[in-house]
XYZ file of C-alpha atoms in Angstrom:
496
model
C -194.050 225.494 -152.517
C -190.707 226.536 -153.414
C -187.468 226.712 -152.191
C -185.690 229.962 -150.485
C -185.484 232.380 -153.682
C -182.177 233.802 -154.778
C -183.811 236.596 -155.980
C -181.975 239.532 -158.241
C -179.536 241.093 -155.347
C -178.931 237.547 -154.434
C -175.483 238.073 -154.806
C -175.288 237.651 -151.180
C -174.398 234.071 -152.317
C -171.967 232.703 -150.259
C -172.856 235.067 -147.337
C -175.284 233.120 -145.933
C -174.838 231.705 -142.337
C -174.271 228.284 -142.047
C -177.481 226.954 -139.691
C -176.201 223.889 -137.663
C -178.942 222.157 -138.181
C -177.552 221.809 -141.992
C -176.181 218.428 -142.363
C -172.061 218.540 -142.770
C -171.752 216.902 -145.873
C -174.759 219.133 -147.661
C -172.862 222.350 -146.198
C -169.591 221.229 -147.975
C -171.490 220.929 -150.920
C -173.376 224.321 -151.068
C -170.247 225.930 -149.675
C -168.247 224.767 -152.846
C -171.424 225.250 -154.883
C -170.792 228.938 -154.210
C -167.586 229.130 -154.409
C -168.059 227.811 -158.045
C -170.978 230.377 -158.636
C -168.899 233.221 -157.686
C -165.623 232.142 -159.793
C -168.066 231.461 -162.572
C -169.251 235.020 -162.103
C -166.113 236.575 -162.335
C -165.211 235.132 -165.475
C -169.038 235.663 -166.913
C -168.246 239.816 -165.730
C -165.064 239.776 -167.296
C -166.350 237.788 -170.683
C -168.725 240.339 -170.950
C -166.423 243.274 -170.431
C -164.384 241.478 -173.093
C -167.306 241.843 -175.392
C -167.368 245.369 -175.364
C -164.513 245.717 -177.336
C -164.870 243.618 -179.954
C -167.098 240.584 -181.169
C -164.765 238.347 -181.633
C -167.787 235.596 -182.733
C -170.918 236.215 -184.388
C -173.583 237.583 -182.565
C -175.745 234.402 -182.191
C -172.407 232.871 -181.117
C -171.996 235.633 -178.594
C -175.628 235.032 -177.113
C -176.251 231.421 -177.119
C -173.364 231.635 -174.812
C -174.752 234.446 -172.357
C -177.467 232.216 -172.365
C -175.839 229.170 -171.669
C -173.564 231.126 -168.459
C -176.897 232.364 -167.311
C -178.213 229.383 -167.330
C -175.425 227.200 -165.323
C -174.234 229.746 -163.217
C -178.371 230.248 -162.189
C -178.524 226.726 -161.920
C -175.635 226.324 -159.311
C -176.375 229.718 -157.678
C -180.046 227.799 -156.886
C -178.813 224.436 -155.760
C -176.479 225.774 -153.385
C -179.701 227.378 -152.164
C -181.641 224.435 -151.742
C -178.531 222.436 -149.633
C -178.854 225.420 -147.365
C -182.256 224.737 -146.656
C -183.554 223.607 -143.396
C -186.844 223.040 -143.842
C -187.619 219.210 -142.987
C -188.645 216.714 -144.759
C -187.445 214.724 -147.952
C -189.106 217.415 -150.545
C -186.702 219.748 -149.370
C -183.953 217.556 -148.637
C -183.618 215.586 -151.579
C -186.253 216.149 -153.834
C -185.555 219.796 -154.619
C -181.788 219.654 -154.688
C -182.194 216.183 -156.839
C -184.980 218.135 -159.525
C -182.099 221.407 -159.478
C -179.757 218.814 -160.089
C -181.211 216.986 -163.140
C -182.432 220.583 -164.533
C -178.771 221.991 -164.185
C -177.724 218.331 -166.479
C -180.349 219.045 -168.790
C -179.868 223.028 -169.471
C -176.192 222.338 -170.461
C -176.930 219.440 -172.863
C -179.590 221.736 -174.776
C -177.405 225.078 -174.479
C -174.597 222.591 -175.089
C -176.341 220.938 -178.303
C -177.807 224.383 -179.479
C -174.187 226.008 -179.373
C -172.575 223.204 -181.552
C -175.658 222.930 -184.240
C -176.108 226.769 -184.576
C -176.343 227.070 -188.427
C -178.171 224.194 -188.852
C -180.587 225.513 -186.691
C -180.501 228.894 -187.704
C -181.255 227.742 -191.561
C -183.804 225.270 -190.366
C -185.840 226.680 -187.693
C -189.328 225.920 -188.641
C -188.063 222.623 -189.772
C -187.337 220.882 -185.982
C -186.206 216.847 -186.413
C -187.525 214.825 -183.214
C -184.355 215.524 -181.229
C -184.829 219.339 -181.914
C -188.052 219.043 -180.219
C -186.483 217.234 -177.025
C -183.629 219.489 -176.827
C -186.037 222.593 -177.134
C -188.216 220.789 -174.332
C -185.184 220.492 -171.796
C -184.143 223.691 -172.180
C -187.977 225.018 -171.298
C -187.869 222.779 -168.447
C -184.411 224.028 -167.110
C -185.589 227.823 -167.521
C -188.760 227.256 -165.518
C -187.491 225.118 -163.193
C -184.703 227.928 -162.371
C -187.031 230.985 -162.722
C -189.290 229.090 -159.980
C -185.701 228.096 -157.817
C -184.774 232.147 -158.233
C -187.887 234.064 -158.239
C -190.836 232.492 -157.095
C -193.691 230.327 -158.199
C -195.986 233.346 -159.112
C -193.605 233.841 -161.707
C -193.410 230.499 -162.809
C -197.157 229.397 -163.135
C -197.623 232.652 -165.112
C -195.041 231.779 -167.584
C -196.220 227.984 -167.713
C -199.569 228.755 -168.233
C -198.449 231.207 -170.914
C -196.174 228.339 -173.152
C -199.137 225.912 -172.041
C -201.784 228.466 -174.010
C -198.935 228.042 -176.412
C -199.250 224.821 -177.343
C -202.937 223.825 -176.570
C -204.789 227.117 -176.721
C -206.884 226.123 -179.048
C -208.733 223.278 -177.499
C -210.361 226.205 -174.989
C -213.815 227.646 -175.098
C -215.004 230.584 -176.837
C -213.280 233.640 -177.390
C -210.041 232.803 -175.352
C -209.225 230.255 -177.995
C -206.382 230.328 -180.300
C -206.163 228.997 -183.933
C -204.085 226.179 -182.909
C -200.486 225.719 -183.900
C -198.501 222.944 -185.075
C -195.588 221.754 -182.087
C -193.503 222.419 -184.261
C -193.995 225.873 -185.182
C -194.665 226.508 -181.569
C -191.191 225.337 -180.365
C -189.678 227.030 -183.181
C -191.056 230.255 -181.525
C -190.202 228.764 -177.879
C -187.162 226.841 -177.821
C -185.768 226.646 -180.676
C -185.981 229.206 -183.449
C -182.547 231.573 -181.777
C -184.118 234.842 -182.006
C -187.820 234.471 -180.411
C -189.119 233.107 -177.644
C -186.565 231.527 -174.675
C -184.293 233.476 -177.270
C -186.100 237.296 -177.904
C -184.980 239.389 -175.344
C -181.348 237.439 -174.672
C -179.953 240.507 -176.568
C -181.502 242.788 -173.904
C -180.068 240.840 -171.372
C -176.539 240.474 -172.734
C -175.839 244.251 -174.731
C -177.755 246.413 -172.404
C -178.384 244.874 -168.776
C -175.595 243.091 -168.165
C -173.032 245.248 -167.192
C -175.811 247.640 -165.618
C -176.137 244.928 -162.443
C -172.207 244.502 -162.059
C -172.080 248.654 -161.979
C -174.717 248.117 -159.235
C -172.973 245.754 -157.463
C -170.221 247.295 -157.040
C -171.776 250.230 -155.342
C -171.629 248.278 -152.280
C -168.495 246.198 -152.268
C -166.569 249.685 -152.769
C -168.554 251.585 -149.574
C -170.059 254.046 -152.365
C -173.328 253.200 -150.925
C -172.401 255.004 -147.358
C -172.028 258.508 -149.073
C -176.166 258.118 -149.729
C -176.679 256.922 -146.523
C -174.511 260.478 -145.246
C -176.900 262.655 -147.801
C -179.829 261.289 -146.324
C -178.850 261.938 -142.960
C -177.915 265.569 -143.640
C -181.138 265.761 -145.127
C -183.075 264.191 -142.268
C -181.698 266.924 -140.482
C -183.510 269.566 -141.865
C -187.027 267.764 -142.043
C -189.179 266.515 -138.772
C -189.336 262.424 -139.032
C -185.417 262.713 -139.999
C -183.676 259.149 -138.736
C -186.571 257.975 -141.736
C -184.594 260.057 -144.772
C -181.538 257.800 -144.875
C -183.947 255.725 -146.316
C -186.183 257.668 -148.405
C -182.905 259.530 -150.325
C -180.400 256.448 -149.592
C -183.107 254.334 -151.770
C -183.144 256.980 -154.610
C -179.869 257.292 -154.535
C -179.050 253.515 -154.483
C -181.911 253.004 -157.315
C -180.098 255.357 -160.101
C -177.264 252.769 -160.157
C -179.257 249.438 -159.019
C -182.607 249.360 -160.368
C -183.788 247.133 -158.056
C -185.330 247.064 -155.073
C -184.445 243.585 -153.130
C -180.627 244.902 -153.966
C -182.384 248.098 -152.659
C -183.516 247.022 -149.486
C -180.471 244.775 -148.725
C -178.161 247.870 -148.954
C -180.063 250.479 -147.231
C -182.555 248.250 -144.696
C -179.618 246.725 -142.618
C -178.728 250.712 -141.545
C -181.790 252.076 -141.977
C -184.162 249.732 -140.339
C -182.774 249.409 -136.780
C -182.151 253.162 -136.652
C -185.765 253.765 -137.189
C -186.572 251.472 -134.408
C -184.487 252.852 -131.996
C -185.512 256.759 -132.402
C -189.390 255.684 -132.177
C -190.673 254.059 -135.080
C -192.439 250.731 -134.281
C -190.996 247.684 -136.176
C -193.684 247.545 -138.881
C -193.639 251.511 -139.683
C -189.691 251.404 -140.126
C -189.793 248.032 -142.882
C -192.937 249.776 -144.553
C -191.118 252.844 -144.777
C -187.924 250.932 -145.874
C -190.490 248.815 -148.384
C -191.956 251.501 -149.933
C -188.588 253.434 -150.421
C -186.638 250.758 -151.914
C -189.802 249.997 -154.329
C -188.823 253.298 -156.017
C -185.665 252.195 -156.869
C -186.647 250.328 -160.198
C -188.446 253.683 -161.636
C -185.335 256.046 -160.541
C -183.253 256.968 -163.950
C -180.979 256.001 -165.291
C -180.973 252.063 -164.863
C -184.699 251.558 -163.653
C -184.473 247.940 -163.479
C -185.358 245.369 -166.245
C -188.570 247.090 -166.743
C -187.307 250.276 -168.710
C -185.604 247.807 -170.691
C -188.640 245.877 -171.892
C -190.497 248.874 -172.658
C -187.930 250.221 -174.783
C -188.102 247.132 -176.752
C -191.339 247.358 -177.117
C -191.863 250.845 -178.476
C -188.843 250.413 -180.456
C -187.247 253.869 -178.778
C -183.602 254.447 -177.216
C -183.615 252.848 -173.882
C -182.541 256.142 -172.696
C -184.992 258.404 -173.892
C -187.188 255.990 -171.902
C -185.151 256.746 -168.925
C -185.040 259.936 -169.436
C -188.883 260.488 -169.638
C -189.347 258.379 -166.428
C -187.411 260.785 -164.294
C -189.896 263.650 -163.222
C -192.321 260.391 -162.136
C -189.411 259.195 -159.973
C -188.931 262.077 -158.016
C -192.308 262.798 -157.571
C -192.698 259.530 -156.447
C -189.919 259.962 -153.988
C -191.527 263.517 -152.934
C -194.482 261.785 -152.446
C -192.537 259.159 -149.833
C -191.359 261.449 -148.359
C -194.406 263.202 -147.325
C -195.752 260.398 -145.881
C -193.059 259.890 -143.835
C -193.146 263.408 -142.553
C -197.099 262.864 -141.556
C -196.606 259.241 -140.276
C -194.160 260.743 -137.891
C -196.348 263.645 -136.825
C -199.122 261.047 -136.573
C -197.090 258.938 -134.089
C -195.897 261.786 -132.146
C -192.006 260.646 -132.973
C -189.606 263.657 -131.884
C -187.342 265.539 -134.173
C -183.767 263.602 -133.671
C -180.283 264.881 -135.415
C -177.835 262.379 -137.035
C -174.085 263.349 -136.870
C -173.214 263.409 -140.786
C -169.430 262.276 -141.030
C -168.878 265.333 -144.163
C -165.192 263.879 -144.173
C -166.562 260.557 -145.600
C -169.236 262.136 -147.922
C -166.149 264.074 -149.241
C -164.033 260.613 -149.661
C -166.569 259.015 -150.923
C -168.487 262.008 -153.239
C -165.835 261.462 -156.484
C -166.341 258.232 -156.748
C -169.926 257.887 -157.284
C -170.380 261.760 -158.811
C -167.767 261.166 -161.568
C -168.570 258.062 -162.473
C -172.228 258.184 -163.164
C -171.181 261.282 -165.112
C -169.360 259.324 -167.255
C -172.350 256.734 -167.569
C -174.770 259.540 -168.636
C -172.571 261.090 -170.749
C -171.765 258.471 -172.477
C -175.674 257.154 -173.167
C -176.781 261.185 -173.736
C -173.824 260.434 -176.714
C -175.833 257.592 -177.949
C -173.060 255.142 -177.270
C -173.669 251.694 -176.722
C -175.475 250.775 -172.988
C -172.623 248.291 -172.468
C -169.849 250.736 -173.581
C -170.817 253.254 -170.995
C -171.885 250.751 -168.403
C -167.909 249.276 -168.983
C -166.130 252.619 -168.766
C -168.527 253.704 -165.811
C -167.147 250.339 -163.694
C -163.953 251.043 -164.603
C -164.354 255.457 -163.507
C -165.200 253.708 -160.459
C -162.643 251.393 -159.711
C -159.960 253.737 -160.390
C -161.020 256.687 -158.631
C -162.192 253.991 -155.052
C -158.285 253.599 -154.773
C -158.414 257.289 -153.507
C -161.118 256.594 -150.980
C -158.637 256.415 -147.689
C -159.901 254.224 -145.537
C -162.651 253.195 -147.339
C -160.557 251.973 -150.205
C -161.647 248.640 -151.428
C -159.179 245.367 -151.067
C -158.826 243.690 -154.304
C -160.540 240.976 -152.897
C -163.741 243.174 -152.416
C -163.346 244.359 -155.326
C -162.895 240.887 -157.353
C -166.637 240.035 -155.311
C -168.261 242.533 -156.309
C -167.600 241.919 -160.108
C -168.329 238.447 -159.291
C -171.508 239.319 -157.394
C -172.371 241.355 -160.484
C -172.174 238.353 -162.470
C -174.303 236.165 -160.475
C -177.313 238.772 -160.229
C -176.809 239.631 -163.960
C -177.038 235.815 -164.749
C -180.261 235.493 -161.986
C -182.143 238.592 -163.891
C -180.714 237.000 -167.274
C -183.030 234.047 -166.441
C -186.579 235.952 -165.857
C -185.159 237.933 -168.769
C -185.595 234.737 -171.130
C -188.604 233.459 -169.705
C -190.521 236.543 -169.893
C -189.013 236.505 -173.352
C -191.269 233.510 -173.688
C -193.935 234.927 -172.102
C -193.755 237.886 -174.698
C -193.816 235.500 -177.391
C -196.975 234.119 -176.630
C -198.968 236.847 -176.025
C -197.544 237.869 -179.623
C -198.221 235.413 -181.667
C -201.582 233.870 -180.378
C -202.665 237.796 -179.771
C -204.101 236.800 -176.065
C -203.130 240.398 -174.629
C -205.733 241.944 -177.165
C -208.220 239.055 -176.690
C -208.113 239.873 -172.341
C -207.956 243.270 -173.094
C -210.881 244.151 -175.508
C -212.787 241.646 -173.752
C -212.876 244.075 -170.568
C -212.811 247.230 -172.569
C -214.734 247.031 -175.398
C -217.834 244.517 -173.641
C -217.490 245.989 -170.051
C -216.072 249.421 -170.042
C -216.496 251.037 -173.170
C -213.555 252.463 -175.606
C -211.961 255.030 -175.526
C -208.211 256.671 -174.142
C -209.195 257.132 -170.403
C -210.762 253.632 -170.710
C -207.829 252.321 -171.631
C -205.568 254.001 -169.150
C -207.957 252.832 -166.355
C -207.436 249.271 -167.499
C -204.142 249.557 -167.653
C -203.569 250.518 -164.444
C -206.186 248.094 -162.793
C -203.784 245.488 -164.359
C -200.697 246.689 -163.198
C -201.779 247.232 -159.430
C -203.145 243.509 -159.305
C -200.201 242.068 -161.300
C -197.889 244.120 -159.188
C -198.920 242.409 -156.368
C -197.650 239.350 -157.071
C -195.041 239.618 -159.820
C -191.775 241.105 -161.134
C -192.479 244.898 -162.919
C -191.155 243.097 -166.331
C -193.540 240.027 -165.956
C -196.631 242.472 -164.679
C -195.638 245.164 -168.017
C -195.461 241.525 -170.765
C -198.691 240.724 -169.996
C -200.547 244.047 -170.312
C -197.604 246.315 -172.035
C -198.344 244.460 -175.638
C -201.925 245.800 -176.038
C -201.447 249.011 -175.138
C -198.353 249.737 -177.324
């Protein structure tokens, strides 16, 4: 079992409600615990913002240390989580917080050890010393541990299995058998090699998502997110099963600058939600409804969540031509949403109900959000850097919310949400590495190819429709279970 995820959108760190169950002394602990988290944040936003202007170290420099800040500000964001459990017991007591603990120690000895003995490394990577191979084996531990602390042991077992397979693959039966590798060649790839494995997509992470969740973010902390919930309205208005739209085109809207849909939900489902209820809906129809919406959100261009990111990787194209092509399936899956909701609520008999739209605010609030994802599209249409636009997007934003009125943002909103940016950024940083390692296993001992012509060439046949089929068996049972970049690793390689 695991403890309470933190998932991506957790940023609600330090929001929680203190239960009074919680024992004093553990709710001083997480309480400062977050407080570190969020200053940590801030100053993770900001070194990344930095960044965008110059390198002032070399690159490997620049992400062993977004690594290492992902790590430890992960690692705290996840034990504050497990002192605000109140689940009894002394697994969850003092077990969990003592294993989050020892995993936060051991991450910032191997990041720690890794930053200082870069070249070396970097010269010698196939050539590990003992110590190499301990370091390399904390720092797997502390990324699973804190991928299972923030998103779930799904997640987890996958990408243990997959570094298991790694290592001992080869004593399996039959075809599912690898060659067998050497440890040390396989924490080369792992752990230790700076540019594969724990280490591949760390790039992605740092140059192109990064600033992508604090732009997201801050959609809330500056109110930007009531001008969708105002469209949706106005267009509930026009269309039977109305008091539903806020969500359907608050979710869309919400998923062109989020790309994900906890954040999704969490933004639009605390409106949304109990306005359902009270106009008809039963409880389940409005949080389907609300589910289903807020799923969109990591397909709707231009951010689409960590999974436009991965495929762009892997079929070595411009992330956004990849968003670009992904557009016309967003909105028709939003169409299609939306037509459900207009026959659930001619199914249920639910009468027609107007929403007063406050124009006044939409008309505040419009500027803000129109100009500066203008400025984020034009700037990756120009082929400029994803973090370069992402940086002058934020700040488009945060100059023009000082003309809001009354929704203008307090500095102190505004300093959270850059800080909430940099948690969430450092929580998606983490799956971001360890489906990095998932990647590199399926690479190198070719398993993706094995699984797949397995079922296609001895079951199915071969041939393109074959292989579409297949691929989409895989990502409706994956996507059951798992994050859309986990599900896309493990099938995504053998189709490419």
């Amino acid at each position: 079992m695991s403890p309470a995820p933190a998932p991506a959108g957790a940023s609600c760190l330090g929001q929680l409600s203190l239960d009074r169950t919680v024992i004093p002394v553990r709710a001083k602990l997480a309480i400062g615990l977050e407080r570190t988290a969020l200053i940590l944040g801030l100053l993770f936003t900001f070194y990344h913002m930095i960044m965008v202007f110059g390198v002032f170290q070399e690159s490997l420099e620049h992400y062993t240390n977004h690594l290492t800040g992902a790590l430890i500000i992960a690692g705290i964001g996840a034990l504050a989580v497990s002192l605000r459990s109140v689940r009894e017991g002394w697994i969850f007591r003092f077990l969990v917080p003592s294993l989050l603990l020892v995993l936060l120690v051991l991450g910032a000895i191997a990041t720690g050890y890794i930053r200082l003995g870069l070249e070396r490394l970097e010269t010698l990577a196939t050539f590990l010393a003992p110590i190499d191979m301990v370091i390399g084996g904390m720092l797997l531990a502390a990324i699973i541990g804190f991928t299972w602390a923030t998103w779930g042991v799904v997640v987890t077992v996958v990408v243990s299995i997959a570094i298991l397979y790694f290592f001992f693959g080869q004593h399996l039966w039959g075809p599912l058998a690898h060659f067998g590798f050497d440890p040390t060649y396989v924490m080369s790839y792992l752990g230790m090699g700076l540019t594969a494995g724990l280490f591949k997509w760390v790039p992605l992470s740092a140059d192109t998502i990064f600033l992508f969740m604090v732009f997201g973010a801050l959609v809330n902390r500056i109110h930007v997110h009531m001008l969708f919930m105002e469209l949706g309205k106005a267009i509930g208005n026009a269309v039977r099963g109305g008091v539903a739209y806020p969500a359907v085109v608050g979710s869309a809207l919400i998923g062109t600058v989020t790309g994900n849909s906890i954040g999704n939900v969490v933004l639009t489902g605390s409106m949304t939600i109990p306005l359902m209820k009270r106009f008809g809906y039963s409880p389940a129809n409005a949080a389907a409804i609300e589910a289903v919406a807020s799923s969109g959100g990591q397909i709707m261009p231009p951010i689409m969540g960590l999974g436009i990111f991965i495929m762009a990787a892997f079929l070595n194209v411009p992330y956004i031509d990849a968003a670009l092509r992904g557009t016309i399936p967003a909105i028709l899956y939003f169409v299609g949403v939306g037509i459900a909701v207009f026959f659930l609520t001619r199914s249920r008999g639910i009468q027609h109900s107007l929403l007063n739209v406050d124009w006044r605010l939409a008309a505040r609030l419009a500027p803000t959000f129109v100009i500066s994802f203008a400025v984020l599209m034009g700037l990756l249409l120009r082929r400029y850097s994803e973090n370069y636009a992402a940086f002058f997007a934020i700040a488009t934003m945060l100059g023009l919310a000082i003309f809001q009125g009354p929704q203008r943002p307090s500095l102190r909103e505004v300093l959270r949400g850059l800080a909430e940016g940099g948690i969430t950024g450092a929580q998606l940083a983490v799956l971001v590495i360890a489906a990095g390692a998932l990647a590199q296993t399926v690479e190198i001992t070719n398993f993706s190819e094995i699984a797949y012509a397995l079922l296609s060439h001895t079951v199915l046949g071969t041939n393109t429709l074959v292989a579409l089929l297949v691929a989409m068996f895989f990502v409706i049972v994956l996507g059951t279970g798992m994050p859309t970049a986990i599900a896309y690793v493990q099938i995504g390689r053998a189709h490419v």
